[in-house]
Tab-separated table of C-alpha atoms and ligand atoms in Angstrom:
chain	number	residue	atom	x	y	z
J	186	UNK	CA	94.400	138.221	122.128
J	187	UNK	CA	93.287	134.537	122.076
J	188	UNK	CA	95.817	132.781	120.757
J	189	UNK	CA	99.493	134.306	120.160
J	190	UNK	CA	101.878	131.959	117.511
J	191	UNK	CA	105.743	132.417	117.138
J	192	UNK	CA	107.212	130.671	114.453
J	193	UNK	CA	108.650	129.634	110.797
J	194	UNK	CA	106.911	131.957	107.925
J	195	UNK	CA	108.581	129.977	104.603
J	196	UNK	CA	108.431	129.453	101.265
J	197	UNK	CA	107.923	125.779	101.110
J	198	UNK	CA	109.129	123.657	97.568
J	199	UNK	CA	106.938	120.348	98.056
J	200	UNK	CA	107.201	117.263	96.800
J	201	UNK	CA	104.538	114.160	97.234
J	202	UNK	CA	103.416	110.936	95.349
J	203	UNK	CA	99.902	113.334	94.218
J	204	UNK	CA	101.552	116.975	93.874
J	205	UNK	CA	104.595	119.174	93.921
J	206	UNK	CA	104.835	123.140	94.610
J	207	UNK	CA	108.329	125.329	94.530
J	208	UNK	CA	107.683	128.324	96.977
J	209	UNK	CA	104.985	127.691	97.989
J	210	UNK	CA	103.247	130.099	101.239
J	211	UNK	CA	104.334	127.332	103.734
J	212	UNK	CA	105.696	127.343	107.622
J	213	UNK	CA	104.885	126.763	110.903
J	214	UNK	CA	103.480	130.161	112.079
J	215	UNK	CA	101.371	130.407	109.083
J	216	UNK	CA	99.791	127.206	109.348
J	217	UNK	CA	98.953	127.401	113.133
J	218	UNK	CA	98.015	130.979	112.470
J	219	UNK	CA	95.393	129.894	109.818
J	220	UNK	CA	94.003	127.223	112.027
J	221	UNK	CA	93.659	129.611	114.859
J	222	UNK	CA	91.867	131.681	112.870
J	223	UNK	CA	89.709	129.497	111.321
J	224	UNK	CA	88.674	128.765	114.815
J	225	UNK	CA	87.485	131.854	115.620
J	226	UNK	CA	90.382	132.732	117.659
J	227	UNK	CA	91.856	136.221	117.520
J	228	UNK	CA	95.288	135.357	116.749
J	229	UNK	CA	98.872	137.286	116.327
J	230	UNK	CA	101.888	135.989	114.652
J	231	UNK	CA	105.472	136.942	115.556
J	232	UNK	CA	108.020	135.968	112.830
J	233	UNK	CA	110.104	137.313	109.838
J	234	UNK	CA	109.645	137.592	106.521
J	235	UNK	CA	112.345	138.330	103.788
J	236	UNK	CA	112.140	141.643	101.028
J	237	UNK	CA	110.637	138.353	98.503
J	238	UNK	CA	107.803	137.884	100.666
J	239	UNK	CA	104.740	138.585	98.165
J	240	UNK	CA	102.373	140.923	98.526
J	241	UNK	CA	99.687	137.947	97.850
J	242	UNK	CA	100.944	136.034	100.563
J	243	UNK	CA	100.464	138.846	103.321
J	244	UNK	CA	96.759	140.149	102.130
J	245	UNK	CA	96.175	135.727	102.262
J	246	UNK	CA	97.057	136.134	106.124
J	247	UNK	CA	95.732	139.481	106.998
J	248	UNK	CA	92.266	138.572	105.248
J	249	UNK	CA	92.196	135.219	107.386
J	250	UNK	CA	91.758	137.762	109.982
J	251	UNK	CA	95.608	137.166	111.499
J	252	UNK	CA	97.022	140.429	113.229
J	253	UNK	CA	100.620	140.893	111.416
J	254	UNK	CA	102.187	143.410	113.950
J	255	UNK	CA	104.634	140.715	114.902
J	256	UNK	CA	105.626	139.756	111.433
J	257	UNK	CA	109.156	141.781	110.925
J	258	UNK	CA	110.278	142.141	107.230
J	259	UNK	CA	114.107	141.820	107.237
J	260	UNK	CA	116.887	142.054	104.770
J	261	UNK	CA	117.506	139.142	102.992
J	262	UNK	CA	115.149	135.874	101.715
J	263	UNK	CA	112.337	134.800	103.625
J	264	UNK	CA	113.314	131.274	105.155
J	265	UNK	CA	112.642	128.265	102.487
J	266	UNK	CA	111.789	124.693	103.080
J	267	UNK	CA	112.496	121.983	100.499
J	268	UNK	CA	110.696	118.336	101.811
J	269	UNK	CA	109.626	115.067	100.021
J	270	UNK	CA	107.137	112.531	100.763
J	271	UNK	CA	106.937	109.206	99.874
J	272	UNK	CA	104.651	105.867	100.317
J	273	UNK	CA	101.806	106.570	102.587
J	274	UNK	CA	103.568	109.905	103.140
J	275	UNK	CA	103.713	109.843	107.136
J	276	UNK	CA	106.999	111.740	107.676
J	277	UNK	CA	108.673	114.490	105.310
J	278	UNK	CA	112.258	113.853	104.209
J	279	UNK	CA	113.910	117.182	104.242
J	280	UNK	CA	115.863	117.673	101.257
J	281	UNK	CA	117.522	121.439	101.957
J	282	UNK	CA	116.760	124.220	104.814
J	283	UNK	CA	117.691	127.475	103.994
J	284	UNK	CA	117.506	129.543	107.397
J	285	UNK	CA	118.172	133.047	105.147
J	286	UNK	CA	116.453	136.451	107.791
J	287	UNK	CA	116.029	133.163	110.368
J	288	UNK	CA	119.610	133.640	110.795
J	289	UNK	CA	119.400	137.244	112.523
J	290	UNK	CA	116.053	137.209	113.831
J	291	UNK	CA	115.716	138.038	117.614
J	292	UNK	CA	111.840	138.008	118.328
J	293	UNK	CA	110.290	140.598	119.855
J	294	UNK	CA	106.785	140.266	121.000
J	295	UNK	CA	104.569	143.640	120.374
J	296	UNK	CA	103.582	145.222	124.090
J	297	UNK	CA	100.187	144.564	123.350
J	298	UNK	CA	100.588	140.918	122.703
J	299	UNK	CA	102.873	139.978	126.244
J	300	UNK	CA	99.377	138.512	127.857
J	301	UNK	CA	97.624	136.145	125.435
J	302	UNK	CA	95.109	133.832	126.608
J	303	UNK	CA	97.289	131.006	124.757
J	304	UNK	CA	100.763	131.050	123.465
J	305	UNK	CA	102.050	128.655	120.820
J	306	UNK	CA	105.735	128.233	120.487
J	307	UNK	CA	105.266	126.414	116.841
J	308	UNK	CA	108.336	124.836	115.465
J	309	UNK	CA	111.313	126.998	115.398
J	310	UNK	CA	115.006	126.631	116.876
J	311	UNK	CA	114.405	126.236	120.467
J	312	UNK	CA	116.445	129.543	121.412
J	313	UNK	CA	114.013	131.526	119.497
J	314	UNK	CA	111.030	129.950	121.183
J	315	UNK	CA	112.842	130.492	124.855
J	316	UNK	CA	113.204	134.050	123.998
J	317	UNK	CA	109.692	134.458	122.795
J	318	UNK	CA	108.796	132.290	126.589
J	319	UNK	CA	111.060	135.050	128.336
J	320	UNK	CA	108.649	137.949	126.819
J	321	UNK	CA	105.429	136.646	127.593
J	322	UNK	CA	103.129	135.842	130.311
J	323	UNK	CA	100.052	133.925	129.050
J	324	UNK	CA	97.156	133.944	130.858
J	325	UNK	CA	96.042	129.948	130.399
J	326	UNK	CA	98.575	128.001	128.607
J	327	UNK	CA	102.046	127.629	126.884
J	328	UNK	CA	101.791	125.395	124.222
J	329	UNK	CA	105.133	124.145	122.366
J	330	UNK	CA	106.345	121.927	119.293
J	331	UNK	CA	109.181	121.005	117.623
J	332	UNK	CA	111.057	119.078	114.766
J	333	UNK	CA	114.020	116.013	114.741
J	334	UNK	CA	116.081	118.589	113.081
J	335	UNK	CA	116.025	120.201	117.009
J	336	UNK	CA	116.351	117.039	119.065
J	337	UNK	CA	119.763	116.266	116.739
J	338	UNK	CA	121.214	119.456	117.061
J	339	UNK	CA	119.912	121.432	119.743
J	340	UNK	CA	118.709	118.847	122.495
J	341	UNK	CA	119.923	120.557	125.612
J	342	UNK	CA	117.972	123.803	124.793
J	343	UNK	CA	115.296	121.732	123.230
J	344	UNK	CA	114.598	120.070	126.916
J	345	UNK	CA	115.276	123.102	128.706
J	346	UNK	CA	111.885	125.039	126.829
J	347	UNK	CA	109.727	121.559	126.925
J	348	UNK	CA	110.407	121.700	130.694
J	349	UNK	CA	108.969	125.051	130.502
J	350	UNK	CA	105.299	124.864	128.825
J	351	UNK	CA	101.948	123.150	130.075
J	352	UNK	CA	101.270	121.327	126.756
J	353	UNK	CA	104.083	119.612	124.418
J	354	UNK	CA	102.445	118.408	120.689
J	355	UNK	CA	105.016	115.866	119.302
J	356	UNK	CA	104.980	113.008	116.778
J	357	UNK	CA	105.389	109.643	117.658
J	358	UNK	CA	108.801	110.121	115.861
J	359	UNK	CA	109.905	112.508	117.629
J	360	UNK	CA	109.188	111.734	121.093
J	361	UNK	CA	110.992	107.759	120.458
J	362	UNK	CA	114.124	109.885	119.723
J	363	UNK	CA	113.819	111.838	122.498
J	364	UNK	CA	113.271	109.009	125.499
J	365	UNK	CA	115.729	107.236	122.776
J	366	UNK	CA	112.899	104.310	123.326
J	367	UNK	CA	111.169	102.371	120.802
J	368	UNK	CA	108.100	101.692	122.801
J	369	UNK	CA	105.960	104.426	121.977
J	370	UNK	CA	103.742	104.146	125.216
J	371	UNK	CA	106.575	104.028	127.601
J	372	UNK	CA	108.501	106.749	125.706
J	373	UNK	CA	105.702	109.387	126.120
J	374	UNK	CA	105.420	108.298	129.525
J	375	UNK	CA	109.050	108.873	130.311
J	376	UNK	CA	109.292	112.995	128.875
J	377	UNK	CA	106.281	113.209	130.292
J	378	UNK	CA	107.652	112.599	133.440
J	379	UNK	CA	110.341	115.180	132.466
J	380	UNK	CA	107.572	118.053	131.860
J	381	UNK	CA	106.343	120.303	134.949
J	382	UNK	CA	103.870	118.457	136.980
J	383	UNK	CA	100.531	118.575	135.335
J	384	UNK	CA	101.828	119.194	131.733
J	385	UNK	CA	100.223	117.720	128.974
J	386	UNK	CA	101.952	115.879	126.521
J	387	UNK	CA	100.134	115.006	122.905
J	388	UNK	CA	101.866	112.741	120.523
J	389	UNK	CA	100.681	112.925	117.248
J	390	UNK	CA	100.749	109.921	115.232
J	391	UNK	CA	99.480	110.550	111.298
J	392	UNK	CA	97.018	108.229	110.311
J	393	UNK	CA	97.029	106.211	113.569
J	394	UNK	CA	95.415	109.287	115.203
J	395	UNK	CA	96.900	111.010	118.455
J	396	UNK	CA	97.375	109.435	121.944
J	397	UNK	CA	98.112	111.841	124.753
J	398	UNK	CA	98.522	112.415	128.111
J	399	UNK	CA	96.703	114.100	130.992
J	400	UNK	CA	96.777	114.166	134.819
J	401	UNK	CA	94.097	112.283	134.475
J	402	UNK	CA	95.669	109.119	132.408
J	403	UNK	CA	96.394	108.450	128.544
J	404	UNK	CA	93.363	109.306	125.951
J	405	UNK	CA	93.074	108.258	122.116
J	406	UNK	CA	92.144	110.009	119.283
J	407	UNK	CA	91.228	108.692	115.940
J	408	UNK	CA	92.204	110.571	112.700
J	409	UNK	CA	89.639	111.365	110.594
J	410	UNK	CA	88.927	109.293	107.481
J	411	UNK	CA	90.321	111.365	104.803
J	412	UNK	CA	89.289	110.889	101.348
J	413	UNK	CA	92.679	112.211	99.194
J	414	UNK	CA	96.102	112.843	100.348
J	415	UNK	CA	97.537	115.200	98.680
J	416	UNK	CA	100.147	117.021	100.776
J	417	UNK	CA	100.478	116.856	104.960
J	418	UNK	CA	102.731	119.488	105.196
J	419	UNK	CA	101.418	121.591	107.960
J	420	UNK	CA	99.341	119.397	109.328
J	421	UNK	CA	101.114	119.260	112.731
J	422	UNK	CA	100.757	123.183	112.883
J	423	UNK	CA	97.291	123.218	111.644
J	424	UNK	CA	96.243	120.286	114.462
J	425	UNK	CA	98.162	122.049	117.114
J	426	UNK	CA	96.736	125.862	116.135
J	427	UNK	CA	93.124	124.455	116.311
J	428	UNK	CA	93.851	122.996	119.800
J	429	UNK	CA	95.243	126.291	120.908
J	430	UNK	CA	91.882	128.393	119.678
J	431	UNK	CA	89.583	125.565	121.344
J	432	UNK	CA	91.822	125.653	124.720
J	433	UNK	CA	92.319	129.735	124.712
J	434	UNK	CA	88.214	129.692	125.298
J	435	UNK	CA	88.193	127.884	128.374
J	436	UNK	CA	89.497	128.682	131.850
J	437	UNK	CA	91.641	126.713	135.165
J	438	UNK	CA	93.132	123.449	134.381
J	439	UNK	CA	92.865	121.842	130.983
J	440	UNK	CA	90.303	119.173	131.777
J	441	UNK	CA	90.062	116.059	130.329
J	442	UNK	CA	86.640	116.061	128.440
J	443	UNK	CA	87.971	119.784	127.088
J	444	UNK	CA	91.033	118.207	126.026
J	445	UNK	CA	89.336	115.715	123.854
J	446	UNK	CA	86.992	117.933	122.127
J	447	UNK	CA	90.010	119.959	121.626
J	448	UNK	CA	92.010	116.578	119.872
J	449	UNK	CA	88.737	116.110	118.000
J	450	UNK	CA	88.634	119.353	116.317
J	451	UNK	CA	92.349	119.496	115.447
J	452	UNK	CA	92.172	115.699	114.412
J	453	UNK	CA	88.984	117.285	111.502
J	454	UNK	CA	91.328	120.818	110.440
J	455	UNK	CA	94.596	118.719	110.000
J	456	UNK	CA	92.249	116.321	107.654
J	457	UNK	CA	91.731	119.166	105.413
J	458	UNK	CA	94.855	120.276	105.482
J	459	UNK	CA	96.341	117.129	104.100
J	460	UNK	CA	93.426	117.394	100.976
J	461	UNK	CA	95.870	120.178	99.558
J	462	UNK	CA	98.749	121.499	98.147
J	463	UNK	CA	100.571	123.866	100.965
J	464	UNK	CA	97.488	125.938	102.260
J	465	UNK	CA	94.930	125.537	99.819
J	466	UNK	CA	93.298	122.767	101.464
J	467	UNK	CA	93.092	124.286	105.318
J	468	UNK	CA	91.949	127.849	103.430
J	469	UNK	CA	89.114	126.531	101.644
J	470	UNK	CA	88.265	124.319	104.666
J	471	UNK	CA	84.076	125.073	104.712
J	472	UNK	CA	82.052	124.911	108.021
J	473	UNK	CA	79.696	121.912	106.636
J	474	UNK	CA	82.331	119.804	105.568
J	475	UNK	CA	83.666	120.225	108.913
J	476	UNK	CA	80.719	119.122	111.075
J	477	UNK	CA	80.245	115.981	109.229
J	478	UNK	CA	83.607	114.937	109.812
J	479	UNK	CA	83.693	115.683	113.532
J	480	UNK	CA	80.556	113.345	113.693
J	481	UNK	CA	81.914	110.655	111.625
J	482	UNK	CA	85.033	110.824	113.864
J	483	UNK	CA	83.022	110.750	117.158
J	484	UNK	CA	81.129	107.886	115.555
J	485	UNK	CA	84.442	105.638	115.269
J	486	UNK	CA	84.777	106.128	119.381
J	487	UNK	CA	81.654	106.980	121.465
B	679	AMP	P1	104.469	120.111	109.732
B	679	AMP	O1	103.201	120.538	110.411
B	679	AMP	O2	105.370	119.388	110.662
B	679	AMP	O3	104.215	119.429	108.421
B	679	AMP	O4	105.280	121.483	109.391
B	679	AMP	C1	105.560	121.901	108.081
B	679	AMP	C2	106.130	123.298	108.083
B	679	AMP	O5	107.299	123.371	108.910
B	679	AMP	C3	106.563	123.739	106.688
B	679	AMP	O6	105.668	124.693	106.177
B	679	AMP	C4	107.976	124.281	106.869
B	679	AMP	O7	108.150	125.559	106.309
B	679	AMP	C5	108.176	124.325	108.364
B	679	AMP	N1	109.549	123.972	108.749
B	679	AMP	C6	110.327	122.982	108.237
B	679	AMP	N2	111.554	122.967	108.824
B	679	AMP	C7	111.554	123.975	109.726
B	679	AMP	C8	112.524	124.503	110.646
B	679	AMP	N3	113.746	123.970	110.750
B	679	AMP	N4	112.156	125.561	111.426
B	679	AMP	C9	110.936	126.093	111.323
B	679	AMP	N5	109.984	125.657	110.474
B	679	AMP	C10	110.267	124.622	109.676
């Protein structure tokens, strides 16, 4: 298995200045998952569903070509996200998290998945992604993210599993709460100093592209010009499942020409994803459009 995901599978009820959803097929697992896939990764989620989980929804994953061994159906509502944008839409506003089968879950890897090339811890309560760490041994990389909902609630276990992974993905939000430092250069440079030697942190920041950094020194990354915003939910887990498929392919070290190329392809899937309403953008995502925006994004920087 390329590329391994643990996280949130939700029902998502959306709201945005363009569009609004209720329960919508949403989460971080499913997003990352997708953009794995669409990457031509072979990729495995581990989650939980609830007994409400439609039929529609699963034969969406499993025909993205996403291996559902992982995915436990439990007792109980699958987990449901209620968020609101507003203005030029960079952060959600959560208006109500129900955690429902989240509540119970204990994750448990399948035997055959212990050894992917890539884990992703995607965005889940920190003692759920330590567990998942505990079971697994990747062969290249642990990848993690997380949420403000975390670093407010949850910050010792939080830091614990960031010091335990070879690539954070934050936003720029995030990581100033988390060095508790408004400077958004010297905050990334500070947790990264609090990773394991050689980590790599990226910090994501919306329409202002991504900055991260790598033994090598800091690197920037446009976003791609986007012609309609219509709903960035998921785009985080869309950008960081796209970097996982690109980095499960390669071997050793991240390096840092891989590492952009990597940021450059995420940087194009996450710019579909915002073009829809929950998945519909990244799921009708076509190969053409894609190229052209990977050029016009190389052409703002080389
Ligand atoms: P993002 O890429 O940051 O826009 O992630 C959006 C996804 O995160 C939504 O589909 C939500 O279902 C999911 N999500 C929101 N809150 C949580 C949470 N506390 N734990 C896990 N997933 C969440």
């Amino acid at each position: 298995m390329d590329v391994m995901v643990v996280g949130s599978l939700a029902y998502d009820s959306i709201q945005t200045p363009a569009a609004q959803g209720e329960r919508l097929l949403g989460g971080s697992a499913t997003y990352a998952g997708l953009a794995s896939a669409a990457n031509d990764a072979s990729c495995g989620l581990v989650g939980v569903v609830g007994e409400d989980f439609r039929d529609e929804d699963r034969a969406l994953l499993a025909s993205a070509g996403l291996h559902l061994d992982g995915v436990v159906t439990a007792e109980g509502r699958t987990f449901h996200w209620e968020g609101e944008y507003s203005g030029a839409m960079g952060e959600a506003s959560t208006l109500n998290t129900e955690l429902n089968v989240f509540e119970a879950f204990d994750p448990e890897v399948p035997a055959a998945w212990t050894a992917p090339t890539v884990l992703f811890c995607a965005n889940l309560h920190p003692a759920l992604q330590s567990k998942v760490l505990n079971q697994c041994t990747p062969t290249r990389l642990r990848m993690l993210d997380s949420m403000n909902l975390w670093i407010d609630i949850a910050r010792p276990l939080l830091v614990d599993v960031l010091r335990r992974v070879d690539l954070v993905v934050l936003n720029d939000g995030e990581v100033r709460m988390l060095a508790d430092d408004a400077n958004l250069v010297r905050a990334a440079q500070w947790l990264h100093g609090e990773l394991q030697p050689d980590a790599i942190l990226v910090v994501k920041r919306g329409e202002h592209g991504v900055l991260a950094i790598h033994s090598s020194g800091l690197l920037h990354v446009p976003s791609v010009p986007s012609p309609g915003l219509v709903d960035p939910t998921g785009c985080g887990d869309s950008f960081a499942g796209t970097l996982a498929a690109h980095l499960s392919k390669g071997e050793g070290p991240v390096g840092r020409e891989e590492l952009r190329i990597g940021l450059e392809h995420a940087a194009v899937v996450a710019s579909f994803t915002l073009q829809g309403l929950g998945v519909s953008g990244l799921v009708a995502m076509e190969q053409s459009d894609r190229d052209e925006r990977l050029a016009a994004l190389r052409a703002l920087t080389r």
